[in-house]
Coordinates of C-alpha atoms in Angstrom, one line a residue:
M1 CA 126.6 -2.1 72.5
A2 CA 124.8 -4.4 75.1
Q3 CA 122.8 -7.0 74.0
P4 CA 119.1 -7.5 74.4
E5 CA 118.3 -10.3 76.8
G6 CA 118.1 -13.2 74.8
H7 CA 120.3 -12.4 72.2
V8 CA 123.5 -13.7 71.8
H9 CA 126.3 -12.6 69.4
Y10 CA 128.4 -15.6 68.6
K11 CA 131.8 -15.0 68.9
G12 CA 132.7 -18.4 66.8
T13 CA 131.8 -22.3 66.1
L14 CA 132.5 -23.4 69.6
H15 CA 131.1 -20.7 71.9
A16 CA 127.7 -21.1 69.4
M17 CA 127.8 -25.0 69.9
Q18 CA 128.6 -24.6 73.8
H19 CA 125.7 -21.8 74.7
I20 CA 123.2 -24.0 72.2
V21 CA 124.1 -27.2 74.8
S22 CA 123.9 -25.1 78.3
E23 CA 121.2 -23.3 77.2
E24 CA 119.0 -26.1 75.3
G25 CA 120.8 -29.6 76.0
I26 CA 122.2 -31.7 73.0
P27 CA 119.1 -31.8 70.7
G28 CA 119.6 -28.1 70.1
L29 CA 121.8 -29.1 68.1
Y30 CA 119.3 -30.9 65.9
A31 CA 116.8 -27.9 65.7
G32 CA 114.8 -28.2 62.4
I33 CA 116.3 -31.4 62.0
H34 CA 112.8 -32.6 60.6
G35 CA 112.2 -29.4 58.4
A36 CA 115.9 -30.3 57.3
L37 CA 115.2 -33.8 56.3
I38 CA 112.0 -33.3 54.4
G39 CA 114.1 -29.8 53.2
V40 CA 117.4 -32.6 51.5
A41 CA 115.0 -35.0 50.1
S42 CA 112.9 -32.4 48.1
T43 CA 115.1 -30.6 47.1
N44 CA 117.2 -33.6 45.9
F45 CA 113.8 -34.5 43.6
A46 CA 113.0 -32.0 42.6
Y47 CA 116.3 -31.2 41.2
F48 CA 116.9 -35.0 39.7
Y49 CA 113.1 -34.4 38.0
W50 CA 113.6 -31.4 36.6
Y51 CA 117.7 -31.8 35.7
S52 CA 115.7 -35.0 33.4
V53 CA 113.7 -33.1 32.2
V54 CA 115.9 -30.1 30.7
R55 CA 118.1 -32.1 29.6
T56 CA 115.8 -34.1 27.6
L57 CA 114.2 -31.0 26.3
Y58 CA 117.5 -30.5 25.2
L59 CA 118.8 -32.6 24.4
S60 CA 115.4 -33.7 21.8
S61 CA 116.2 -29.6 20.5
Q62 CA 119.5 -31.5 18.7
K63 CA 119.2 -32.0 15.2
L64 CA 122.9 -34.4 14.8
P65 CA 121.2 -36.6 18.9
K66 CA 125.2 -35.6 20.7
P67 CA 126.4 -35.5 24.5
P68 CA 126.3 -32.6 26.0
S69 CA 129.7 -30.7 27.0
T70 CA 130.7 -29.9 30.3
V71 CA 129.6 -26.6 29.7
V72 CA 126.0 -27.5 28.5
E73 CA 126.0 -30.5 31.8
L74 CA 126.7 -27.5 34.0
S75 CA 124.1 -25.7 32.0
L76 CA 121.8 -27.8 32.5
G77 CA 122.2 -28.6 36.4
A78 CA 121.9 -24.3 37.0
V79 CA 118.6 -24.1 34.8
A80 CA 117.2 -27.3 36.7
G81 CA 118.7 -26.2 40.0
A82 CA 116.8 -22.9 39.6
V83 CA 113.2 -24.6 39.2
A84 CA 114.1 -26.7 42.0
Q85 CA 114.1 -23.6 44.0
I86 CA 111.1 -22.4 42.9
F87 CA 109.4 -25.8 44.7
T88 CA 111.9 -26.4 48.0
I89 CA 112.2 -23.2 49.4
P90 CA 109.8 -23.1 51.5
V91 CA 110.5 -25.8 53.5
A92 CA 114.6 -23.6 53.1
V93 CA 112.3 -20.6 55.3
I94 CA 110.4 -22.5 57.3
T95 CA 113.9 -24.5 59.0
T96 CA 116.2 -21.5 59.4
R97 CA 113.0 -19.9 61.0
Q98 CA 113.7 -22.8 63.5
Q99 CA 117.4 -22.6 63.3
T100 CA 117.3 -19.3 64.8
Q101 CA 114.5 -19.0 67.2
R102 CA 115.0 -18.6 71.1
K103 CA 113.7 -22.0 72.5
I104 CA 110.9 -20.5 73.5
D105 CA 110.1 -19.0 70.9
R106 CA 110.6 -22.3 69.0
K107 CA 107.7 -23.9 66.9
G108 CA 106.9 -26.7 65.3
L109 CA 106.7 -26.7 61.1
F110 CA 102.9 -26.0 60.8
D111 CA 103.5 -23.3 63.4
T112 CA 106.3 -21.8 62.1
G113 CA 105.2 -22.0 58.2
R114 CA 101.9 -20.2 60.0
E115 CA 104.5 -17.5 61.0
V116 CA 105.9 -16.9 58.6
I117 CA 102.6 -16.5 56.2
E118 CA 100.9 -14.4 58.8
S119 CA 104.2 -11.5 59.0
D120 CA 103.9 -8.1 56.8
D121 CA 105.3 -10.4 54.2
G122 CA 102.2 -13.5 53.0
W123 CA 102.8 -15.7 51.3
T124 CA 105.4 -14.3 49.9
G125 CA 107.5 -14.8 52.6
L126 CA 108.1 -18.8 52.3
W127 CA 110.0 -17.2 49.0
R128 CA 112.3 -14.8 51.0
G129 CA 115.7 -15.3 49.9
L130 CA 114.8 -16.3 46.4
K131 CA 117.3 -14.7 44.2
A132 CA 120.0 -15.4 47.0
S133 CA 118.8 -19.3 46.3
L134 CA 118.4 -18.8 42.2
V135 CA 122.5 -17.0 42.3
L136 CA 123.8 -19.7 44.8
V137 CA 122.9 -22.7 42.4
V138 CA 126.2 -21.7 40.2
N139 CA 127.9 -23.5 43.6
P140 CA 128.1 -27.1 42.0
A141 CA 128.8 -25.6 38.6
I142 CA 132.0 -24.5 40.6
T143 CA 132.5 -26.9 42.9
Y144 CA 132.5 -29.3 39.8
G145 CA 134.0 -26.9 37.6
A146 CA 136.9 -26.5 39.9
Y147 CA 137.0 -30.8 40.7
Q148 CA 137.8 -31.1 36.8
R149 CA 140.4 -28.5 36.8
L150 CA 142.0 -29.9 40.0
R151 CA 142.0 -33.4 38.7
E152 CA 143.6 -32.4 35.7
T153 CA 146.4 -30.4 37.8
L154 CA 147.6 -33.4 40.5
F155 CA 146.1 -36.8 38.4
P156 CA 146.7 -35.7 34.7
G157 CA 145.9 -38.5 33.1
K158 CA 144.5 -40.7 35.2
A159 CA 141.1 -42.7 34.5
N160 CA 140.2 -44.0 36.8
L161 CA 141.3 -42.8 41.0
R162 CA 141.8 -44.4 43.8
P163 CA 139.0 -43.3 46.7
W164 CA 141.3 -41.1 49.0
E165 CA 142.1 -39.2 46.0
A166 CA 138.2 -38.6 44.9
F167 CA 137.6 -37.3 48.6
L168 CA 140.6 -35.5 48.7
L169 CA 139.7 -34.0 45.0
G170 CA 136.5 -33.4 46.4
S171 CA 136.9 -31.6 49.0
M172 CA 139.8 -29.4 48.0
S173 CA 136.7 -28.1 45.2
K174 CA 134.2 -28.2 47.1
A175 CA 135.8 -25.7 50.1
L176 CA 136.8 -23.6 47.6
A177 CA 133.1 -23.5 46.2
T178 CA 132.0 -22.2 49.6
V179 CA 134.5 -20.0 50.2
A180 CA 133.2 -18.6 47.3
T181 CA 129.7 -18.3 48.0
Q182 CA 130.5 -17.7 51.3
P183 CA 128.8 -14.3 51.9
L184 CA 125.2 -15.1 49.6
I185 CA 124.3 -18.0 51.8
V186 CA 124.7 -15.3 55.4
A187 CA 122.5 -12.9 52.8
K188 CA 120.1 -15.9 52.1
V189 CA 120.3 -16.7 56.0
G190 CA 119.8 -13.2 57.2
L191 CA 116.6 -13.1 54.5
Q192 CA 114.8 -16.4 56.1
S193 CA 115.8 -15.2 59.9
K194 CA 114.1 -13.3 61.3
P195 CA 115.3 -9.5 61.5
P196 CA 117.0 -8.7 63.6
H197 CA 117.2 -6.2 67.2
H198 CA 118.5 -3.5 65.2
R199 CA 115.9 -2.9 62.5
N200 CA 113.2 -3.2 65.1
G201 CA 111.4 -5.6 63.0
V202 CA 111.2 -4.1 59.7
P203 CA 113.1 -7.1 57.4
F204 CA 114.9 -6.9 55.1
K205 CA 114.9 -6.3 50.9
S206 CA 117.5 -7.7 49.3
F207 CA 120.2 -9.6 50.3
V208 CA 122.4 -6.6 48.6
E209 CA 120.9 -5.4 52.3
V210 CA 121.2 -8.0 54.3
M211 CA 125.3 -7.8 53.2
K212 CA 125.5 -3.6 53.8
Y213 CA 124.1 -4.4 57.5
I214 CA 126.6 -6.9 57.8
I215 CA 129.4 -5.2 56.9
E216 CA 128.4 -1.8 58.9
H217 CA 128.1 -3.9 62.0
E218 CA 130.1 -6.6 61.9
G219 CA 132.6 -5.8 59.0
P220 CA 133.7 -7.2 55.3
L221 CA 134.4 -10.3 57.6
G222 CA 130.3 -11.0 59.0
L223 CA 130.1 -12.1 55.9
F224 CA 131.7 -15.7 56.1
K225 CA 130.8 -16.0 59.7
G226 CA 129.9 -19.5 59.9
V227 CA 132.4 -20.8 56.9
G228 CA 134.3 -23.0 59.4
P229 CA 131.3 -25.3 60.0
Q230 CA 130.3 -24.3 56.4
I231 CA 133.5 -26.2 54.7
L232 CA 133.4 -28.6 57.1
K233 CA 130.2 -30.0 56.1
G234 CA 130.9 -29.8 52.3
V235 CA 134.2 -31.4 52.6
L236 CA 132.5 -34.3 54.1
V237 CA 129.5 -34.8 51.9
Q238 CA 130.9 -33.6 48.7
G239 CA 134.2 -35.4 49.5
F240 CA 132.2 -38.9 50.2
L241 CA 130.4 -37.9 47.2
M242 CA 132.9 -37.6 44.6
M243 CA 134.4 -40.9 45.8
A244 CA 131.2 -42.7 46.4
K245 CA 130.5 -41.3 42.0
E246 CA 133.9 -43.0 41.3
R247 CA 133.8 -46.0 42.7
I248 CA 130.3 -46.1 41.1
E249 CA 131.5 -44.8 37.7
L250 CA 134.3 -47.3 38.2
F251 CA 131.5 -50.6 38.7
F252 CA 129.4 -49.5 36.0
V253 CA 132.1 -49.7 33.1
L254 CA 133.1 -53.1 34.9
F255 CA 128.9 -53.9 35.0
F256 CA 128.9 -53.3 31.2
R257 CA 132.0 -55.3 30.4
Y258 CA 130.9 -58.1 31.8
L259 CA 127.4 -58.0 30.1
R260 CA 129.7 -57.0 26.8
K261 CA 131.7 -60.4 28.0
L262 CA 128.5 -62.1 28.2
R263 CA 126.6 -61.5 25.1
S264 CA 130.2 -62.3 23.6
D265 CA 130.2 -65.9 24.3
H266 CA 126.7 -66.0 23.4
L267 CA 126.6 -64.8 20.2
K268 CA 129.9 -67.4 19.6
K269 CA 127.9 -70.5 21.3
A270 CA 124.8 -69.5 19.2
A271 CA 126.8 -69.5 15.9
A272 CA 129.3 -72.2 16.9
T273 CA 125.7 -74.5 17.8
A274 CA 124.3 -73.4 14.6
A275 CA 127.6 -74.1 12.5
M276 CA 127.9 -77.6 14.3
K277 CA 123.8 -78.2 13.0
A278 CA 124.4 -77.4 9.1
R279 CA 127.4 -80.1 9.5
V280 CA 124.5 -82.2 11.2
A281 CA 122.2 -81.0 8.4
L282 CA 124.2 -81.4 4.9
P283 CA 124.8 -84.8 4.5
V284 CA 120.9 -85.5 4.6
V285 CA 120.5 -82.9 2.0
A286 CA 123.6 -84.4 0.0
R287 CA 121.6 -87.7 0.0

């Protein structure tokens, strides 16, 4: 079927990048970057804020205070991620709309948001793809679970990992999580983008409908389009993140060990000083 004017079906990542650069130049590769930066900042802030709230509530509900298990930590993280999505998904919707529009149709952050609100969905259009986003909170859980299992398999009994080992485990675990959740990521983007020309402007109603449409027009492999750059992005981000995490954990272990040593030395010095004063005062008391 011939593609309408302005609609290009990319054959792959390189084809997409070449077409964007030829049409819009290098800046076209950074379309929607302002919204993306706001989204990253707001999502991370909201996640860690709600995680601290949820974790505090959980600990306060325990009769006997004890550290949460791995399963509980993952569950708390999933709850925090779901709550954070509710507050931050409008930014993701606007950014996705900007990134999937042609240059001549692309507007600024606020104008794109107004366009979404003025569509048939109204204000609720800013929360399109929320269900898929809520399901996608399992991605970090899969990543963390795979990381721990791979660590036990590849480096059994090793307390501290070298930087390259942490990077390797982080990259492998994120790649597995990305492959497992890529269909949902594709469906979410389809929900948040403008409807395809085949639908004559009729938006999708659910991520299941998006997935059915993709399978019908592109086959099952269409659900994994863009998985290459998604894995590359996740591998780099998660690899460096886990590498930094291992180094930071080691730093804090050494730092607290140093503080304990200082405290111990201080107590010994204080005890020695007190003993010396007692010996000096003893003859005076005897007299």
